[in-house]
Coordinates of C-alpha atoms and ligand atoms in Angstrom, one line a residue:
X378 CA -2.8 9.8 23.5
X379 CA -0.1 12.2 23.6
X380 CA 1.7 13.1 19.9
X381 CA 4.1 11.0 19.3
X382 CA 7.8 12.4 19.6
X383 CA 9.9 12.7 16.5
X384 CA 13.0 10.9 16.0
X385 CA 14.8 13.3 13.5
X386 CA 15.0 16.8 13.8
X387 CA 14.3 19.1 10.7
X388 CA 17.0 20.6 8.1
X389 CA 15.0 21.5 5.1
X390 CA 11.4 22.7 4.8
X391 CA 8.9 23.2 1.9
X392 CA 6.8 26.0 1.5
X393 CA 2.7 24.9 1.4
X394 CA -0.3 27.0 -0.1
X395 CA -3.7 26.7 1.8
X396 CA -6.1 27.6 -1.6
X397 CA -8.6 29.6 -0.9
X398 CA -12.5 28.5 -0.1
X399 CA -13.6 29.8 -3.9
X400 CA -10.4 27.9 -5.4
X401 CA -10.7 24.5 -3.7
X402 CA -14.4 24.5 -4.7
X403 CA -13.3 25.1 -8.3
X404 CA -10.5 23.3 -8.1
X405 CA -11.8 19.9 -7.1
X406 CA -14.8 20.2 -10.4
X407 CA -12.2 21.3 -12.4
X408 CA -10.4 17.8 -11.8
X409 CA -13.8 16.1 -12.1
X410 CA -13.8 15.4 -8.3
X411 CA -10.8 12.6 -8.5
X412 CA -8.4 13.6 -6.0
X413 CA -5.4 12.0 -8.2
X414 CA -6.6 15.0 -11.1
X415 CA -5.7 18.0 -8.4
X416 CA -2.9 20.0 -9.4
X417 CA -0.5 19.5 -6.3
X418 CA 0.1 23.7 -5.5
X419 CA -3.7 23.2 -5.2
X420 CA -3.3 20.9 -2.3
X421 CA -2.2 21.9 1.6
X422 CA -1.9 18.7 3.3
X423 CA -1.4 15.6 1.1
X424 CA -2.5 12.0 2.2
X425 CA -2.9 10.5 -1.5
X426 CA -0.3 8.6 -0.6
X427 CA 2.5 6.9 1.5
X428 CA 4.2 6.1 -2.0
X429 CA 7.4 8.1 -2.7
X430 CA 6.3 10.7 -0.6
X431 CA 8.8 10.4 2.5
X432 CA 11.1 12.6 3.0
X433 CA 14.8 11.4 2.9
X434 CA 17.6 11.5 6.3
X435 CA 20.8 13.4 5.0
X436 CA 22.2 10.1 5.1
X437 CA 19.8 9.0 2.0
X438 CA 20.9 12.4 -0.1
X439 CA 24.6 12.1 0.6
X440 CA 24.3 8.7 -0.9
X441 CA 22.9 10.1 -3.4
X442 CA 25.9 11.8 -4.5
X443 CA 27.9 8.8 -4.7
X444 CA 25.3 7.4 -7.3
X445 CA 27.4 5.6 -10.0
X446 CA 25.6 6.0 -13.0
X447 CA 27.0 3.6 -15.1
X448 CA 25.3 1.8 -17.9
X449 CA 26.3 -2.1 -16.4
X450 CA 27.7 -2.8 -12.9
X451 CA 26.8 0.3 -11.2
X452 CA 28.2 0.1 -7.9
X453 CA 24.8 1.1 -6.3
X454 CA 23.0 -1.8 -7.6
X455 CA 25.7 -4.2 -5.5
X456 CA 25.0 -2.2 -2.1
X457 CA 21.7 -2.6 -2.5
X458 CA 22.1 -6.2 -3.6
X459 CA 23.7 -6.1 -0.2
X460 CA 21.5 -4.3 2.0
X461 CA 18.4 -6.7 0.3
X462 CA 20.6 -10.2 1.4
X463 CA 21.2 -7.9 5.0
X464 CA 17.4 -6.7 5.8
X465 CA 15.7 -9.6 4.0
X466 CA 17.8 -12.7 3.7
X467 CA 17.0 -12.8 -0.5
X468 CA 20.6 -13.2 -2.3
X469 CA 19.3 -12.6 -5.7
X470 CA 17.6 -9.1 -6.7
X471 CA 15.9 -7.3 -9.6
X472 CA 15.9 -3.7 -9.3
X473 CA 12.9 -2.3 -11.4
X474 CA 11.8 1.3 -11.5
X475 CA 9.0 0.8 -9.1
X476 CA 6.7 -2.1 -7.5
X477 CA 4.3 -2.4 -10.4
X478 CA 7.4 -3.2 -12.6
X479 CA 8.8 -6.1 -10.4
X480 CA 5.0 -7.3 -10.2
X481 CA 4.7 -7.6 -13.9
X482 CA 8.0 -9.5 -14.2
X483 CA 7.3 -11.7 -11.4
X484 CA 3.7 -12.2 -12.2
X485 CA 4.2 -12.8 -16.1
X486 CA 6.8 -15.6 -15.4
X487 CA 4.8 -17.4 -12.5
X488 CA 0.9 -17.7 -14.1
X489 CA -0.7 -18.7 -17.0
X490 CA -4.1 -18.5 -18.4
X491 CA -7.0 -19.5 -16.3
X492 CA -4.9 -19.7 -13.1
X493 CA -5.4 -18.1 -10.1
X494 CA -3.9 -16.8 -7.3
X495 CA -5.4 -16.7 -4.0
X496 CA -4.4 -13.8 -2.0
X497 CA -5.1 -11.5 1.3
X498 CA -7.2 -8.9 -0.4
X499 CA -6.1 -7.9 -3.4
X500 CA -3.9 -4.9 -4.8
X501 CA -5.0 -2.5 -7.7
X502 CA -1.7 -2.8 -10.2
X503 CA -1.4 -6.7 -8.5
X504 CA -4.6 -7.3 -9.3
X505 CA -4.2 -5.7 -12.9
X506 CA -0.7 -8.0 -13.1
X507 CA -2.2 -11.3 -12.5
X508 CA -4.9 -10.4 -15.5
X509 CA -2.9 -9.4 -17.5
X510 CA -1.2 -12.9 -18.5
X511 CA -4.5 -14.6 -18.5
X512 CA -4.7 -15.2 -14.4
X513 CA -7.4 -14.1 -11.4
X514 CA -6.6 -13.1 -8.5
X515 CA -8.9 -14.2 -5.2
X516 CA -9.5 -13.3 -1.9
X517 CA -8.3 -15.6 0.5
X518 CA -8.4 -13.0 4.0
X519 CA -9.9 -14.0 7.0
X520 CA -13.5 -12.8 7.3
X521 CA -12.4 -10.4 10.2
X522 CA -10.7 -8.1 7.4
X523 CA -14.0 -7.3 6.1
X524 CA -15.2 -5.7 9.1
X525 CA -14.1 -2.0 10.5
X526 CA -15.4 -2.7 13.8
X527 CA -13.6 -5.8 14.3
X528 CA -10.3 -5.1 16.4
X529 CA -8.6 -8.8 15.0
X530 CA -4.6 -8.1 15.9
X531 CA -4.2 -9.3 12.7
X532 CA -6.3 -8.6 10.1
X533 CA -4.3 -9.3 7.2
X534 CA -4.1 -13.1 8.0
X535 CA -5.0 -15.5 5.5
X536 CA -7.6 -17.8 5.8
X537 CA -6.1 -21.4 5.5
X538 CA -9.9 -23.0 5.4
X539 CA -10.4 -20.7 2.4
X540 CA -7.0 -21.9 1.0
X541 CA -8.0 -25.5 0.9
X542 CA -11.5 -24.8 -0.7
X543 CA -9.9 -23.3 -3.6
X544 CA -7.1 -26.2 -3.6
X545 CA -10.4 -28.4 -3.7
X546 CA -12.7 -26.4 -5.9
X547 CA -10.1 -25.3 -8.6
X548 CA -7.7 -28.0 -8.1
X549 CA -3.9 -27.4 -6.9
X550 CA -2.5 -27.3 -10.7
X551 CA -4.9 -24.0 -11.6
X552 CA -3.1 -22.2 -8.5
X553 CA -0.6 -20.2 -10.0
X554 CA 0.9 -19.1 -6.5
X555 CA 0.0 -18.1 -3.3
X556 CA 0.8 -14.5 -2.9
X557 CA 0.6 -12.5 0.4
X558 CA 0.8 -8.6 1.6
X559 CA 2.5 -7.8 4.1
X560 CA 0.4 -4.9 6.3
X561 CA -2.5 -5.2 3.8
X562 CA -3.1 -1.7 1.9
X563 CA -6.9 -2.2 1.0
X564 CA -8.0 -4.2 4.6
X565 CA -6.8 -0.8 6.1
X566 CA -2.7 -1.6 6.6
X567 CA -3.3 -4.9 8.8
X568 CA -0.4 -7.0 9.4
X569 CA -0.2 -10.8 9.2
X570 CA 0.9 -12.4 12.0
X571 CA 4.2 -14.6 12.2
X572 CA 2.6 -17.8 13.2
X573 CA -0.1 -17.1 10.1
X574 CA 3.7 -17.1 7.8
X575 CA 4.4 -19.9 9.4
X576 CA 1.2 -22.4 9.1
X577 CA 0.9 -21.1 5.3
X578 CA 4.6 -22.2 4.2
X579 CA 3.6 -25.8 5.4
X580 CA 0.1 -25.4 3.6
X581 CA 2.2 -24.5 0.6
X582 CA 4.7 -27.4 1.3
X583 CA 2.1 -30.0 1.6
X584 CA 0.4 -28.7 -2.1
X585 CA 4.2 -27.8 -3.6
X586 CA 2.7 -24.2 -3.9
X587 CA 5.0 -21.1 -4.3
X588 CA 4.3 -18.3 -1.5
X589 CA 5.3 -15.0 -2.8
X590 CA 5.2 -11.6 -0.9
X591 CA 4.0 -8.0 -1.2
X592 CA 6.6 -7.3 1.1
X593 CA 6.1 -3.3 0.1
X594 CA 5.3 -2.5 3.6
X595 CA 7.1 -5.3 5.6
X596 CA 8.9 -3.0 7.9
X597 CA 5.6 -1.6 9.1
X598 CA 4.1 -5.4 9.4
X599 CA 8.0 -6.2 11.8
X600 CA 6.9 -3.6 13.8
X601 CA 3.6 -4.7 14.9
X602 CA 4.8 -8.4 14.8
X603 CA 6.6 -6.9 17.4
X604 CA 4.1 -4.7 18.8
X605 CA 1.3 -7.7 19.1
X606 CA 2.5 -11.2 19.0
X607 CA 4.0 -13.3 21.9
X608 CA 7.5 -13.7 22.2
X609 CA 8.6 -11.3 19.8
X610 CA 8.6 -8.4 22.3
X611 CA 12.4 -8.1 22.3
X612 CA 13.2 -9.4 18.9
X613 CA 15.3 -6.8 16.9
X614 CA 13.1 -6.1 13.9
X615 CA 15.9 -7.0 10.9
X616 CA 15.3 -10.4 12.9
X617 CA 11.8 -10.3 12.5
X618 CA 12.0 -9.6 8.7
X619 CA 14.5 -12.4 8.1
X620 CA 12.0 -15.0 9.8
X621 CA 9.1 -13.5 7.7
X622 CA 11.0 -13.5 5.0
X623 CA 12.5 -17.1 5.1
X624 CA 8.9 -18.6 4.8
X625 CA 8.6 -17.2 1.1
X626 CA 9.8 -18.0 -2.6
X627 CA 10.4 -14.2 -3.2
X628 CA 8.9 -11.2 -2.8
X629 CA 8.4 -8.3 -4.7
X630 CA 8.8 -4.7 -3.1
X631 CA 7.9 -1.0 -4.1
X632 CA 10.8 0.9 -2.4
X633 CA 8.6 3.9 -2.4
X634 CA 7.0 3.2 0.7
X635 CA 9.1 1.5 3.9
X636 CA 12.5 2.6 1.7
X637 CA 11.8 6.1 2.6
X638 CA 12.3 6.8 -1.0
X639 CA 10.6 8.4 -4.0
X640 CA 11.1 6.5 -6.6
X641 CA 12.3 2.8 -6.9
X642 CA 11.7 -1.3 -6.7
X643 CA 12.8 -4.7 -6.8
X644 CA 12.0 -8.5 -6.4
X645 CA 14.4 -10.5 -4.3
X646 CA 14.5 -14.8 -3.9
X647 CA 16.3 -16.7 -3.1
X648 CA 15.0 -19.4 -6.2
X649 CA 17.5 -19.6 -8.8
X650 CA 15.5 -20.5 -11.6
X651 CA 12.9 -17.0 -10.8
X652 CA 15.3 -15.4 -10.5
X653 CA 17.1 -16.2 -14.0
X654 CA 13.9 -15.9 -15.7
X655 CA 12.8 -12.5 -14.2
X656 CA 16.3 -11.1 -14.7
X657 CA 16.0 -11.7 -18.5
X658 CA 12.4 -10.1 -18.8
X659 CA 14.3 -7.0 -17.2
X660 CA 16.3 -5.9 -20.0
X661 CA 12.9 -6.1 -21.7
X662 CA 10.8 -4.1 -19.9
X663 CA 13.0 -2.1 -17.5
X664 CA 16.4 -1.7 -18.8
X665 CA 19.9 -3.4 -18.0
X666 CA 19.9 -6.3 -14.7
X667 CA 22.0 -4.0 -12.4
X668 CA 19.7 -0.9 -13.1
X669 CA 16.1 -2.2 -13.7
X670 CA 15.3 1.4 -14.5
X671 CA 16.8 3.5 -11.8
X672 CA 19.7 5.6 -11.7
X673 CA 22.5 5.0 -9.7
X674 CA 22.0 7.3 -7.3
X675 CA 18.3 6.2 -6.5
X676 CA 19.5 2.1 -5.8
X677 CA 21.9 3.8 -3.4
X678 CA 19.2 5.9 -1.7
X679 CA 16.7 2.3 -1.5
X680 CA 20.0 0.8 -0.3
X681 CA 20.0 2.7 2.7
X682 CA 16.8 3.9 3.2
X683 CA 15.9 -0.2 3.4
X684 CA 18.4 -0.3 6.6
X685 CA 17.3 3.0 7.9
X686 CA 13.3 2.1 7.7
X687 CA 13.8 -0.8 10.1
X688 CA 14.8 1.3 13.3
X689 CA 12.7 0.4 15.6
X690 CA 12.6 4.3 17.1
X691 CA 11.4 5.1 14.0
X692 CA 8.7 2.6 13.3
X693 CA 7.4 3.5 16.8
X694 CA 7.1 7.1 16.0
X695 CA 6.1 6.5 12.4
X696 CA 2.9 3.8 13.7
X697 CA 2.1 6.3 16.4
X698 CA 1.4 9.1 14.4
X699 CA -0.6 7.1 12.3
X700 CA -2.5 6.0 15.6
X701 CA -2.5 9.9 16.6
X702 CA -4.9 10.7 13.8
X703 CA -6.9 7.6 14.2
X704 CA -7.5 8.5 17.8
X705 CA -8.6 12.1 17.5
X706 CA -11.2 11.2 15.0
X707 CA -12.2 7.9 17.2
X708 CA -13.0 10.3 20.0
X709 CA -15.2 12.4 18.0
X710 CA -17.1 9.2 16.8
X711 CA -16.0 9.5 13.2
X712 CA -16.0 5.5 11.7
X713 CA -12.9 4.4 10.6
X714 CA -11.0 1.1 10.0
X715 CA -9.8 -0.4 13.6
X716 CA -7.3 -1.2 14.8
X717 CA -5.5 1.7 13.3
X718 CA -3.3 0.6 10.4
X719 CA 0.1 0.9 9.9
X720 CA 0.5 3.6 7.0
X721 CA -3.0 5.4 7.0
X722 CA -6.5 6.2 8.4
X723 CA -9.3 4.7 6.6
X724 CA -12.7 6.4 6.9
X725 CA -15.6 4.2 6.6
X726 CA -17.4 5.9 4.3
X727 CA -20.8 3.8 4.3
X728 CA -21.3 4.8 7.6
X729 CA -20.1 8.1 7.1
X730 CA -22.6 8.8 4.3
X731 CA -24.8 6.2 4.9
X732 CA -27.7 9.0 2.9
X733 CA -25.7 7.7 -0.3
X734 CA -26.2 4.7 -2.7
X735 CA -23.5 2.6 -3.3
X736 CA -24.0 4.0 -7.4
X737 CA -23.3 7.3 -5.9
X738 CA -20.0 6.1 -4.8
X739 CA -19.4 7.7 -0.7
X740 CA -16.2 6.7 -1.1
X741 CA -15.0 9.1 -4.2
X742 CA -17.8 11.3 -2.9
X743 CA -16.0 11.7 0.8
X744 CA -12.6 12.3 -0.5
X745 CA -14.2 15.2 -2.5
X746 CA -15.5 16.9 0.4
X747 CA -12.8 16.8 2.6
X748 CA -10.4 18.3 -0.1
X749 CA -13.0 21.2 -0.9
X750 CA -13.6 21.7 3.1
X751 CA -9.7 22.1 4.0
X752 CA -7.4 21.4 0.8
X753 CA -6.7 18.3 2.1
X754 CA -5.8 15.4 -0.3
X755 CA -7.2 11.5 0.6
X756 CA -7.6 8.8 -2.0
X757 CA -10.9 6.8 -2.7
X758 CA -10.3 3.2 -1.4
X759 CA -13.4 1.7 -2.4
X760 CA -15.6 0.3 -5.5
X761 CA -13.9 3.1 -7.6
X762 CA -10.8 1.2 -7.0
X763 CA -12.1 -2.4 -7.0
X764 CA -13.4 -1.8 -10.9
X765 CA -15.1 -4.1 -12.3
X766 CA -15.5 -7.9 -12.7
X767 CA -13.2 -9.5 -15.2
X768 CA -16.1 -11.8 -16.2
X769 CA -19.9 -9.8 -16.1
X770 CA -17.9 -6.6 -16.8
X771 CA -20.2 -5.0 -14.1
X772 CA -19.4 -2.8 -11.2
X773 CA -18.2 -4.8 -8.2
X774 CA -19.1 -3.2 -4.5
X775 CA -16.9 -4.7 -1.6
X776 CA -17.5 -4.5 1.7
X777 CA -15.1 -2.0 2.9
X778 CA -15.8 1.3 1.0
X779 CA -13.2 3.3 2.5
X780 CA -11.2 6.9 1.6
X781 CA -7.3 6.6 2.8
X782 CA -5.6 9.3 4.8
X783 CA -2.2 8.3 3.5
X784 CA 0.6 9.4 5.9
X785 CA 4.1 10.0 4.2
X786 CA 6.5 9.0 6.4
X787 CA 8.7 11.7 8.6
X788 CA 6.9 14.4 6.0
X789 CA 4.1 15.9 8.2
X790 CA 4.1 17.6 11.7
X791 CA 1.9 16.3 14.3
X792 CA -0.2 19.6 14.1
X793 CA -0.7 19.0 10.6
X794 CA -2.7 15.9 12.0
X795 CA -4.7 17.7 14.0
X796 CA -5.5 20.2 11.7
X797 CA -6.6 17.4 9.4
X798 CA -8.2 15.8 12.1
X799 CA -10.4 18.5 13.0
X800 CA -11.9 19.1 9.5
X801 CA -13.3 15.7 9.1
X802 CA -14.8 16.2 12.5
X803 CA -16.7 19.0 11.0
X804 CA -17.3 17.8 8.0
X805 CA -18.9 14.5 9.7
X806 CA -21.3 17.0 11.9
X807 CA -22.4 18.2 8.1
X808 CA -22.0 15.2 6.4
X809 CA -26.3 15.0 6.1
X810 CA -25.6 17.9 3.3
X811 CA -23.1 16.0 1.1
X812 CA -24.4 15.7 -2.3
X813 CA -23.2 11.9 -3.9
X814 CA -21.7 11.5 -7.2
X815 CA -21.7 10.0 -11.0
X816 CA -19.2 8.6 -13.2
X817 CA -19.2 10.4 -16.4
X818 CA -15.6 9.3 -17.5
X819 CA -14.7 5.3 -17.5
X820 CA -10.7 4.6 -18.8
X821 CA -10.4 0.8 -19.2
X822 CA -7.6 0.1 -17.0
X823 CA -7.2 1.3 -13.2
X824 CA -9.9 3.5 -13.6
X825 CA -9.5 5.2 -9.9
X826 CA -6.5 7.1 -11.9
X827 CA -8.3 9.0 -14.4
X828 CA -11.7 8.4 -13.6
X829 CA -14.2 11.9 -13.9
X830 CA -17.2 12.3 -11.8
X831 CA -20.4 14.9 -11.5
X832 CA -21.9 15.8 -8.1
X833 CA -25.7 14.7 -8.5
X834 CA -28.4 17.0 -6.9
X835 CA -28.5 16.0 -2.8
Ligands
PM9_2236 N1 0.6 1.6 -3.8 C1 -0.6 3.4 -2.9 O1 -0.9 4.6 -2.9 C2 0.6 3.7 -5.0 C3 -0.1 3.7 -6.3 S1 -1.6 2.9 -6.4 C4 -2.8 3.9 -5.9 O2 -0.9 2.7 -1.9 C5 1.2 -2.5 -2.9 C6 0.7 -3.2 -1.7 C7 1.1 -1.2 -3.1 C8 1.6 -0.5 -4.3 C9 1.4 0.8 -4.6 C10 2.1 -1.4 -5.3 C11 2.6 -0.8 -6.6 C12 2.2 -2.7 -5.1 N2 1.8 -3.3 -3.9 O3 3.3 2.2 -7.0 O4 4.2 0.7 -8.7 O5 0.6 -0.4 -2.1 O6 5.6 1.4 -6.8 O7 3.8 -0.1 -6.4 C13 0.3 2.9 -3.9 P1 4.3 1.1 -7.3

């Protein structure tokens, strides 16, 4: 395909350092080969992560300057209030300082002990959220999302047989709520289909079940509503987002993805009574109801970066990119996660290193490589991540063992995607000489963070 044309032209640029061979080798031991431990100078290209890495429109920094930083009533907080009940059809919003904030007052309010909640996939820090108060979180994805090879349109559906087994096995009182991601991070950024919204929200009606959202990357998931489902060709995607939106109880949302910001969240409902109860646990954990631990200026740059993230010339540019990447590698036979996703390339890294035991982790071990081949920084998407069972406390392998090639959105030049593009090519015509790895450093919680690994002889 041919690169995707830019919608934006470019006003301000950032110097990046390309380490040397010796240095990226030393580097990436020194941070006990977990990517999240590299210094950033030490990094050329970095695709750790979607999350607060975009870069801002001008219109996003001169709001900035009108941030109102008062302690109560902040002006900001009311525009975004606004552009929240414009974008998403939620009248009631809790600003926190980022996603994992408005998870934990969302989560801590809607389960207790022993509960569960089904979900499609999971989320690391949702995951971690619904544990914390006593609850576990289970997979409720249609058996398509496990497989890289299968091309499913929508892969982040959920799976309404699996739904009413755990209804029937655990009984609908033990289901905390239903919770769903929009453009599902660890399946590989698959969307969930509209008429999957749809059928759920009268699953949920017939059991009395709340149906919350991930909706962090719900832009993305609009656009390939758009993109892939009948009779939505035309539909202007603040339309589509209202629709999906109108099926839920609330959402919560880390503005530092589709917001085009770099720091910021919320949860928005349109339910009165979550919506008193999380807005008291704010001044708890976050600080005051119309600042949630922002600053002024930041709710005005979510404010508008919300609106700006759902032009469709932009999503189209911003998926195809993505898709860019995806295909170069595709055509050199490299296995990754297909379809192509909506904010990242996931390499399959079973297949990729298929000389390595799951205990030698391919995953952590690819991302490695990759950085000390060309300074490029990915993130380990695999059993690292998934941690271990709540339970057994032992290690749990999933099917998809994956490293993420994170795209920040409107940050990177197409030739910064082939330049990526071409070292995993030949790295993948070496991969037979890539030693695996062992954990020698465990922390207790979201051990992917902090985590500290040896390379093991090949
Ligand atoms: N996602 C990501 O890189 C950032 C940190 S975790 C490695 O993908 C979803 C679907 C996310 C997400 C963060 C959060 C938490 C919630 N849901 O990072 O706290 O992808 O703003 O959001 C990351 P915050």
């Amino acid at each position: 395909m041919q690169p995707p044309a830019e919608p934006f032209k470019i006003k301000v640029v950032e110097p990046v350092n390309l380490p040397s061979e010796e240095r990226r080798k030393e580097a990436i031991r020194e941070a006990g080969f977990n990517t999240f431990l590299l210094l950033s100078e030490d990094v050329y290209i970095d695709l750790l992560t979607d999350s607060g890495t975009a870069a801002m429109s001008d219109n996003q920094w001169a709001g900035m300057m009108i941030g109102d930083e008062a302690y109560a009533g902040s002006k900001n907080f009311y525009n975004l209030e606004k552009a929240v009940l414009d974008v998403l059809g939620y009248k009631y919003v809790v600003p926190t300082h980022q996603g994992r904030g408005a998870e934990h007052l969302m989560f801590q309010h809607l389960v207790k002990p022993n509960q569960i909640v089904p979900r499609n996939m999971y989320f690391t820090t949702s995951k971690l959220h619904v544990e914390i108060p006593g609850g576990k979180m289970v997979d409720a994805i249609i058996d398509e999302a496990h497989d890289p090879e299968n091309l499913h349109p929508f892969k982040g559906d959920m799976d309404l047989n699996k739904m009413q087994k755990y209804v029937d096995d655990y009984g609908v009182e033990k289901i905390a709520f239903v919770s769903v991601e929009m453009n599902v991070n660890m399946a590989g950024g698959q969307p969930v289909s509209m008429d999957n919204l749809r059928k759920l929200r009268e699953f949920c009606n017939d059991y009395k079940l709340k149906m919350i959202y991930d909706a962090t990357r719900s832009s993305e998931n609009a656009y390939f509503i758009r993109e892939r489902e009948t009779g939505y060709e035309d539909t202007p995607i603040i339309e589509i987002l209202r629709e999906m939106m109108s099926y839920s109880d609330g959402s919560v949302y880390s503005s530092k993805k589709d917001c085009l910001v770099n720091i910021g969240g919320f949860l928005a409902t349109n339910d009165k009574e979550i919506f008193e109860a999380t807005r008291n646990m704010v001044v708890i954990y976050e600080g005051l109801h119309t600042y949630g631990g922002m600053a002024g200026r930041d709710m005005e740059a979510v404010a508008r970066g919300l609106r700006e993230g759902t032009q469709y010339e932009y999503l189209k540019y911003r998926v195809n990119q993505v898709r860019y990447l995806g295909e170069m590698l595709m055509e050199a036979n490299v296995p990754i996660v297909k379809p192509t996703g909506g904010h990242a390339i996931f390499l399959n890294a079973l297949k990729f290193l298929p000389h390595l035991e799951r205990e030698q982790w391919p995953a952590q071990t690819l991302a490695g490589a990759i950085y000390e081949d060309s300074a490029v920084r990915a993130m380990e998407r695999g059993a690292v991540s998934k941690g271990r069972d709540k339970e057994t406390g032992e290690n749990v392998f999933p099917a998809l063992e994956l490293v993420r090639l994170t795209i920040p959105r409107r940050v990177y030049t197409n030739t910064h995607m082939e330049y990526t593009a071409s070292s995993i090519i030949n790295l993948y015509e070496k991969r037979n000489t890539i030693p695996g790895l062992k954990m020698v450093y465990e922390p207790k919680y979201l051990r992917f963070f902090q985590a500290k690994f040896e390379q093991m002889p090949l």
